[in-house]
XYZ file of C-alpha atoms in Angstrom:
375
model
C 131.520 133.161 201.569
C 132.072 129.350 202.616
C 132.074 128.854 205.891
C 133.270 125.569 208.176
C 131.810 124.167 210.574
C 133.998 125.243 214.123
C 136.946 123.197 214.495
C 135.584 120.661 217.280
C 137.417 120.322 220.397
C 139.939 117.060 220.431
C 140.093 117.404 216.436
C 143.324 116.939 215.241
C 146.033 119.298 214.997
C 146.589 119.896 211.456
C 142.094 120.755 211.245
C 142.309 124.367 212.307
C 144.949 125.206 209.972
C 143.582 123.395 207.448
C 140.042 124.758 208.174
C 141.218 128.111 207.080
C 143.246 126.961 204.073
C 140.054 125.107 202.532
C 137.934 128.197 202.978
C 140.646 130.420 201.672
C 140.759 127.624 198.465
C 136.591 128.324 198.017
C 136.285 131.721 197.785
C 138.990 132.023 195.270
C 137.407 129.256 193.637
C 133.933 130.457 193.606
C 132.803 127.341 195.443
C 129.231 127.842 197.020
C 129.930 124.713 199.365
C 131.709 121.395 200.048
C 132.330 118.052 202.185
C 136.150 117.540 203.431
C 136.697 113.408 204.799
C 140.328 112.921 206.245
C 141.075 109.430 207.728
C 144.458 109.195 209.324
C 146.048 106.571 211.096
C 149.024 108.941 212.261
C 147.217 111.880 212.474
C 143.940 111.366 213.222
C 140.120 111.453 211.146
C 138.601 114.899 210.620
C 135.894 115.555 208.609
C 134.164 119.165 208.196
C 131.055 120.570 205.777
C 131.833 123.933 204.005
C 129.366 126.997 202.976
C 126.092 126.434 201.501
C 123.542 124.078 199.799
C 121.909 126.602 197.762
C 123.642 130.047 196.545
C 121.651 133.267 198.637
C 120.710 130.952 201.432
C 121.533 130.475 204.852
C 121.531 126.465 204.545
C 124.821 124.723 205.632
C 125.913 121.901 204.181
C 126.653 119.244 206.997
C 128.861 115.906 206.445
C 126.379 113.648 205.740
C 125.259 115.641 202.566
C 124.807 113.827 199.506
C 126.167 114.554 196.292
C 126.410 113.314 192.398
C 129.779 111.811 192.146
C 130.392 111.950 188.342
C 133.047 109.993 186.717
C 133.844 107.909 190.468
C 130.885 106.077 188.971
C 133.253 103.908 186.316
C 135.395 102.771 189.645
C 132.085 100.982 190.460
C 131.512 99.598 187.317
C 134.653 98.714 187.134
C 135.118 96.893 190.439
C 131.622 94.990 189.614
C 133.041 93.974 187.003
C 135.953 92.392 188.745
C 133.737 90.844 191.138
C 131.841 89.017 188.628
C 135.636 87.775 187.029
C 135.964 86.928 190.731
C 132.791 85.089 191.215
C 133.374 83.378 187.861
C 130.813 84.763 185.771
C 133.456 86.416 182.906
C 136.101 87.143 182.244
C 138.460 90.331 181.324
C 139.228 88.612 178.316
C 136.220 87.956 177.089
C 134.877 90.092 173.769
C 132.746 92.633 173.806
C 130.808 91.059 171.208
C 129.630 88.082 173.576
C 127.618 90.406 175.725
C 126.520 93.517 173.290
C 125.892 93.169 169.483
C 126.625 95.865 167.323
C 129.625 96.900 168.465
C 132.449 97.997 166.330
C 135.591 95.918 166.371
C 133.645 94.194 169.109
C 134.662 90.983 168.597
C 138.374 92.143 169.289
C 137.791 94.366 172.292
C 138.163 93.067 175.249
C 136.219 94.033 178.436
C 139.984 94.701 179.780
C 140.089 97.058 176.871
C 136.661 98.912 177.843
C 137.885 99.270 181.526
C 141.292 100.512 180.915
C 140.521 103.127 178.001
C 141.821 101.009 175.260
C 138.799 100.038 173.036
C 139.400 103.061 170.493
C 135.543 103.901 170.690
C 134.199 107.694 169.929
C 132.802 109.010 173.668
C 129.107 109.866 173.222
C 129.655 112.852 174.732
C 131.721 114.906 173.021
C 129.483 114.148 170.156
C 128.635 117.976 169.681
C 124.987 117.497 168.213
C 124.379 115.217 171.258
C 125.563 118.096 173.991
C 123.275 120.373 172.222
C 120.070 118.187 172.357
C 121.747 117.555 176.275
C 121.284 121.070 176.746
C 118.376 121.863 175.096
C 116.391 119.510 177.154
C 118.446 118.374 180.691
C 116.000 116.554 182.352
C 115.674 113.896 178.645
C 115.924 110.353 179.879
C 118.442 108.427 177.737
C 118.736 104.941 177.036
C 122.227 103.281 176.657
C 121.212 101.959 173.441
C 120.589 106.344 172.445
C 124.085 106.751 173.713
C 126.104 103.716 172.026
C 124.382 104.919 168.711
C 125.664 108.251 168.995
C 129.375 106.964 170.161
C 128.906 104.163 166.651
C 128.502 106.597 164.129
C 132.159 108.095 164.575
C 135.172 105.912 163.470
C 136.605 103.501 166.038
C 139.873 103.184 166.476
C 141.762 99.970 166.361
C 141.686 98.620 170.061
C 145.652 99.319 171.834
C 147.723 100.115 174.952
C 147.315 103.728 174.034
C 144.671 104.997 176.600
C 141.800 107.219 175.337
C 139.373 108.142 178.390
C 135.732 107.608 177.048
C 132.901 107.209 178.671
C 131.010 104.511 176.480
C 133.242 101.968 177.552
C 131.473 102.544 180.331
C 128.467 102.338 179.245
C 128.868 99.323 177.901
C 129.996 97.353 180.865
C 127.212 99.035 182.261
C 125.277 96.691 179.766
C 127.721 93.372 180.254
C 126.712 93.785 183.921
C 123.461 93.661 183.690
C 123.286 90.792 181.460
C 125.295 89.068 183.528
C 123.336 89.193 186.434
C 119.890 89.509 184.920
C 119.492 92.592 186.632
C 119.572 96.274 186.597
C 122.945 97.811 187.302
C 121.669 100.068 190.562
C 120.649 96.956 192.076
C 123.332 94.927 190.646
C 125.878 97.946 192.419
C 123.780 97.378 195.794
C 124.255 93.050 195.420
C 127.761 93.293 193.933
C 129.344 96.392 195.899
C 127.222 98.325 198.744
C 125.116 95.903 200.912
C 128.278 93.731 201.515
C 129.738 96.566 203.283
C 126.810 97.740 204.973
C 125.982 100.983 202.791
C 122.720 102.805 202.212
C 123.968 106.325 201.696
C 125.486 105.856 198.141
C 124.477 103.966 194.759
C 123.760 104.264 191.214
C 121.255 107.140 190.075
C 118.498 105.823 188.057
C 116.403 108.027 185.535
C 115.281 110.167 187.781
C 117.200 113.804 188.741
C 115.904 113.222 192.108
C 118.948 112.434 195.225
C 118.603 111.461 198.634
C 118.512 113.805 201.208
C 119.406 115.602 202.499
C 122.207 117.153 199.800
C 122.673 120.607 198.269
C 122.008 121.849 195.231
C 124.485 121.623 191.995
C 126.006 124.588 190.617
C 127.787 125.151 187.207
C 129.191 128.901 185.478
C 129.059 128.342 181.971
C 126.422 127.245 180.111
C 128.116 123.601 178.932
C 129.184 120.962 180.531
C 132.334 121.107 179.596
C 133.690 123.947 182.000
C 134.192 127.330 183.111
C 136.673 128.020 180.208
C 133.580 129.496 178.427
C 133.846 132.358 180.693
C 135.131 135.595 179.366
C 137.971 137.410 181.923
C 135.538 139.914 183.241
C 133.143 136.921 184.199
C 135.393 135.110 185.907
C 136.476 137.892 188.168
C 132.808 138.723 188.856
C 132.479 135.065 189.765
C 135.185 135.285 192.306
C 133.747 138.461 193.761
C 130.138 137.020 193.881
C 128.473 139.421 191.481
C 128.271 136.650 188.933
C 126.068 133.699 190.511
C 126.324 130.307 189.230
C 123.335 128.314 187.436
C 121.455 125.778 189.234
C 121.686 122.287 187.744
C 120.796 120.240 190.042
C 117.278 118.565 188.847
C 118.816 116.871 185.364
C 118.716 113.405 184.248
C 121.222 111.512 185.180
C 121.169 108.746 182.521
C 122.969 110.778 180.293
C 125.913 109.291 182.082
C 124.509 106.008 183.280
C 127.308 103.546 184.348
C 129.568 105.851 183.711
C 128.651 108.936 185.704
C 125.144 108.693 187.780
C 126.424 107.629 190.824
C 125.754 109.612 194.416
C 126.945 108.930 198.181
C 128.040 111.129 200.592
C 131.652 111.678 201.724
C 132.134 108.334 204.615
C 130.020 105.850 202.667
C 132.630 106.741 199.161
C 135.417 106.729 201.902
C 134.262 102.960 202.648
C 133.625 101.685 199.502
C 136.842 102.930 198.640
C 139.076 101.908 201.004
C 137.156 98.357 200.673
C 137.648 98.050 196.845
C 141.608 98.698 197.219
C 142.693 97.189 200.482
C 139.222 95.032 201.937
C 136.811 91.918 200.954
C 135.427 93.399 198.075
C 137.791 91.595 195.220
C 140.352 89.065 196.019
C 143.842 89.930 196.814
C 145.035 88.115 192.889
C 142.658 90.497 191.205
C 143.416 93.604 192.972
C 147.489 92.933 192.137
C 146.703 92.361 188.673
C 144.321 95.705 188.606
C 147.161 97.762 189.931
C 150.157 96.166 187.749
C 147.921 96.690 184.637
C 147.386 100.103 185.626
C 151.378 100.581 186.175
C 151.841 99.013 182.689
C 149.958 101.254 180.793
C 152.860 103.585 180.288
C 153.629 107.048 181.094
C 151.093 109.730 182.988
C 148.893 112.263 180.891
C 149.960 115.858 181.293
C 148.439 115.860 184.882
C 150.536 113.319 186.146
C 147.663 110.497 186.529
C 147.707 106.836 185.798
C 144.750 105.680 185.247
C 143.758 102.114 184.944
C 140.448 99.741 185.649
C 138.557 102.267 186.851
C 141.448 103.790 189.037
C 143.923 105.851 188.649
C 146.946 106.874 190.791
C 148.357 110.427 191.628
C 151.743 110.193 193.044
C 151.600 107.471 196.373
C 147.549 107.728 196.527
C 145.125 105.873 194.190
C 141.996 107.892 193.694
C 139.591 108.726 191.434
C 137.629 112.324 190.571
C 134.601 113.335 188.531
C 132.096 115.785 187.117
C 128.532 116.035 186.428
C 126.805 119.076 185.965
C 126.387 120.932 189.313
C 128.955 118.617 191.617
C 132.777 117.226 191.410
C 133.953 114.926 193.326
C 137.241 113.504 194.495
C 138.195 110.581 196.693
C 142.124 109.004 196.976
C 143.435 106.501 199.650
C 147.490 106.318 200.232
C 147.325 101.695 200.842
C 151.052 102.479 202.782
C 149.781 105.522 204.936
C 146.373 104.509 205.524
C 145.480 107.782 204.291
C 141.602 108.676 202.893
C 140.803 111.799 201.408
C 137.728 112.366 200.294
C 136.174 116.218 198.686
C 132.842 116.984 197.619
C 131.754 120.218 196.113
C 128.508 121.550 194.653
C 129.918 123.056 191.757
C 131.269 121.236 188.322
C 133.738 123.622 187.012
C 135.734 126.701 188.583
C 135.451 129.885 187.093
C 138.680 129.129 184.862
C 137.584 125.823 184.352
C 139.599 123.869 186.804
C 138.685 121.065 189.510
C 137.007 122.660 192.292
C 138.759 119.588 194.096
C 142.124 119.953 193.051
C 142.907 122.878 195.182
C 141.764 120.952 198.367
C 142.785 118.002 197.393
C 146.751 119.251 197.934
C 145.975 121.426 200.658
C 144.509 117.977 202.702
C 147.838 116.186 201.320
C 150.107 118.501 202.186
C 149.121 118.801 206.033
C 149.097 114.988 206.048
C 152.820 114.858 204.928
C 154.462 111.705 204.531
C 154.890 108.863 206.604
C 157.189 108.707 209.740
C 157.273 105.395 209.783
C 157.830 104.005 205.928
């Protein structure tokens, strides 16, 4: 059963509540552990560690655990990428097709097309021969080149508006950034993006499953990637009532996901590099506008109410970003008007009925922050 760290004395008011409202969201969730970063300006910063690194084991997790942080990874690329536009090295508009050959439709898609879902490429990964050999052999270190040839050999779509979430745009810039700057992308992340801001505790995975410590280990339910849904009613309930245990995956390649997924930090160094890429030096005030009204333009929400845009997305008054990799999901949001940062980190992908392990959090932390008394 999760359990947080004692409320501290001089926390703010809304922790003990909320204390006992995140715990009460883990156990129903099946979560063995997690990370929970509040900044405030009105109500004050909180942040507590949750339950366990590794299921059976009396080993807390403690704030400054590390853990993979999935999908947040493209809001890196992404905002690289916008650095280099910034630093006058390309440009948004520029084609594909000057930085990667082989590409289809790549001389028409743009690299504001890649970053904003609108390239009509196939995602690698829901290639189902290429899960299979994924999950045949986890710890398999894959090229990009392995990857793009999987996402090639399905039909591209002509490039729109219409967003399509895939990860080998991804990928790609992944490959337009390091041809840029002539090197690879983890230390092109660390130039571009962390050692500006001071920050040694996050960064881009390379091949190797191996993560800083300390950090826990990475759970998953079902035996795919894809989520818990694989679990039959009975499973699900044993899950919940611990019977069931959750598969360790925390030693597997990263590079499956590359650019688009491999990235780690732990919960205040992804609260800083977030609040840095939306509000401080990192891009110039023109280029963040233009991310956000792009965003804005591409039309309505999908079914779970999210924008999402150049590797951001917003969710009613916050921008944020979430991801999964197998064993960890991640979350982190900032509210620009409030001054609000939330960030969650939990050691398992996929709940039992193949939700966010986030999401439940995630609007318990908003909630007890409210909205603003003085906007």
């Amino acid at each position: 059963m999760p359990t947080a760290i004692p409320v501290a004395v001089g926390a703010p008011t809304y922790a003990k509540a909320l204390s006992v409202k995140i715990e009460t969201a883990l156990r129903r969730d099946a979560v063995p552990g997690a990370v929970v970063l509040v900044r405030s300006n009105e109500q004050g910063n909180w942040t507590a560690a949750f339950g366990t690194r590794q299921v059976g084991q009396n080993d807390p997790i403690t704030p400054l655990d590390v853990f993979r942080l999935g999908d947040i990874t493209e809001t890196m690329t992404a905002t690289a990428v916008l650095r280099l536009q910034d630093q006058g090295k390309l440009h948004l508009s520029d084609p594909i097709s000057k930085y990667v050959d082989g590409v289809p439709n790549g001389s028409t898609i743009t690299l504001q097309q890649l970053g904003d879902y609108s390239s009509g490429l196939f995602s690698y990964d829901q290639d189902a021969s290429l899960r299979a050999r994924y999950l045949a052999d986890p710890q398999r270190t894959w090229t990009p080149q392995e990857l793009l040839q999987v996402a090639f050999a399905h039909p591209a779509a002509p490039p729109s508006e219409d967003d399509a979430y895939t990860n080998t745009n991804y990928i790609l810039l992944g490959l337009v950034i390091e041809k840029v700057t002539g090197t690879d992308a983890a230390t092109a992340f660390r130039t571009l993006l962390l050692d500006p801001l001071n920050l040694a505790r996050i960064g881009l995975s390379g091949a190797s499953a191996s993560l800083p410590g300390p950090h826990p280990r990475g759970y998953v339910f079902a035996p795919d990637t894809a989520g818990g849904e694989t679990l039959t009613a009975a499973q699900r309930s044993a899950a919940v009532a611990g019977t069931l245990k959750p598969v360790d995956r925390t030693m597997e390649s990263p590079s499956f996901a590359w650019t688009a997924g491999a990235a780690y930090g732990d919960a205040s160094d992804l609260a800083d590099f977030f609040q840095a890429m939306v509000d401080g030096p990192l891009l110039s005030a023109a280029t963040r506008a233009e991310r956000i009204s792009r965003m804005e333009a591409l039309g309505a929400a999908d079914p779970g109410g999210v924008h999402y845009g150049y590797g951001i997305a917003r969710y009613g008054t916050y921008l944020m970003y979430s991801g999964a990799v197998p064993g960890y999901h991640a979350l982190v949001a900032y509210d620009p008007t409030m001054k609000n940062t939330i960030v969650v980190l939990t050691n398992l992908m996929w709940t039992p009925t193949g939700g966010a392990p986030v999401a439940r959090i995630f609007a318990e932390v908003k909630a007890a922050l409210g909205t603003s008394t003085t906007s």
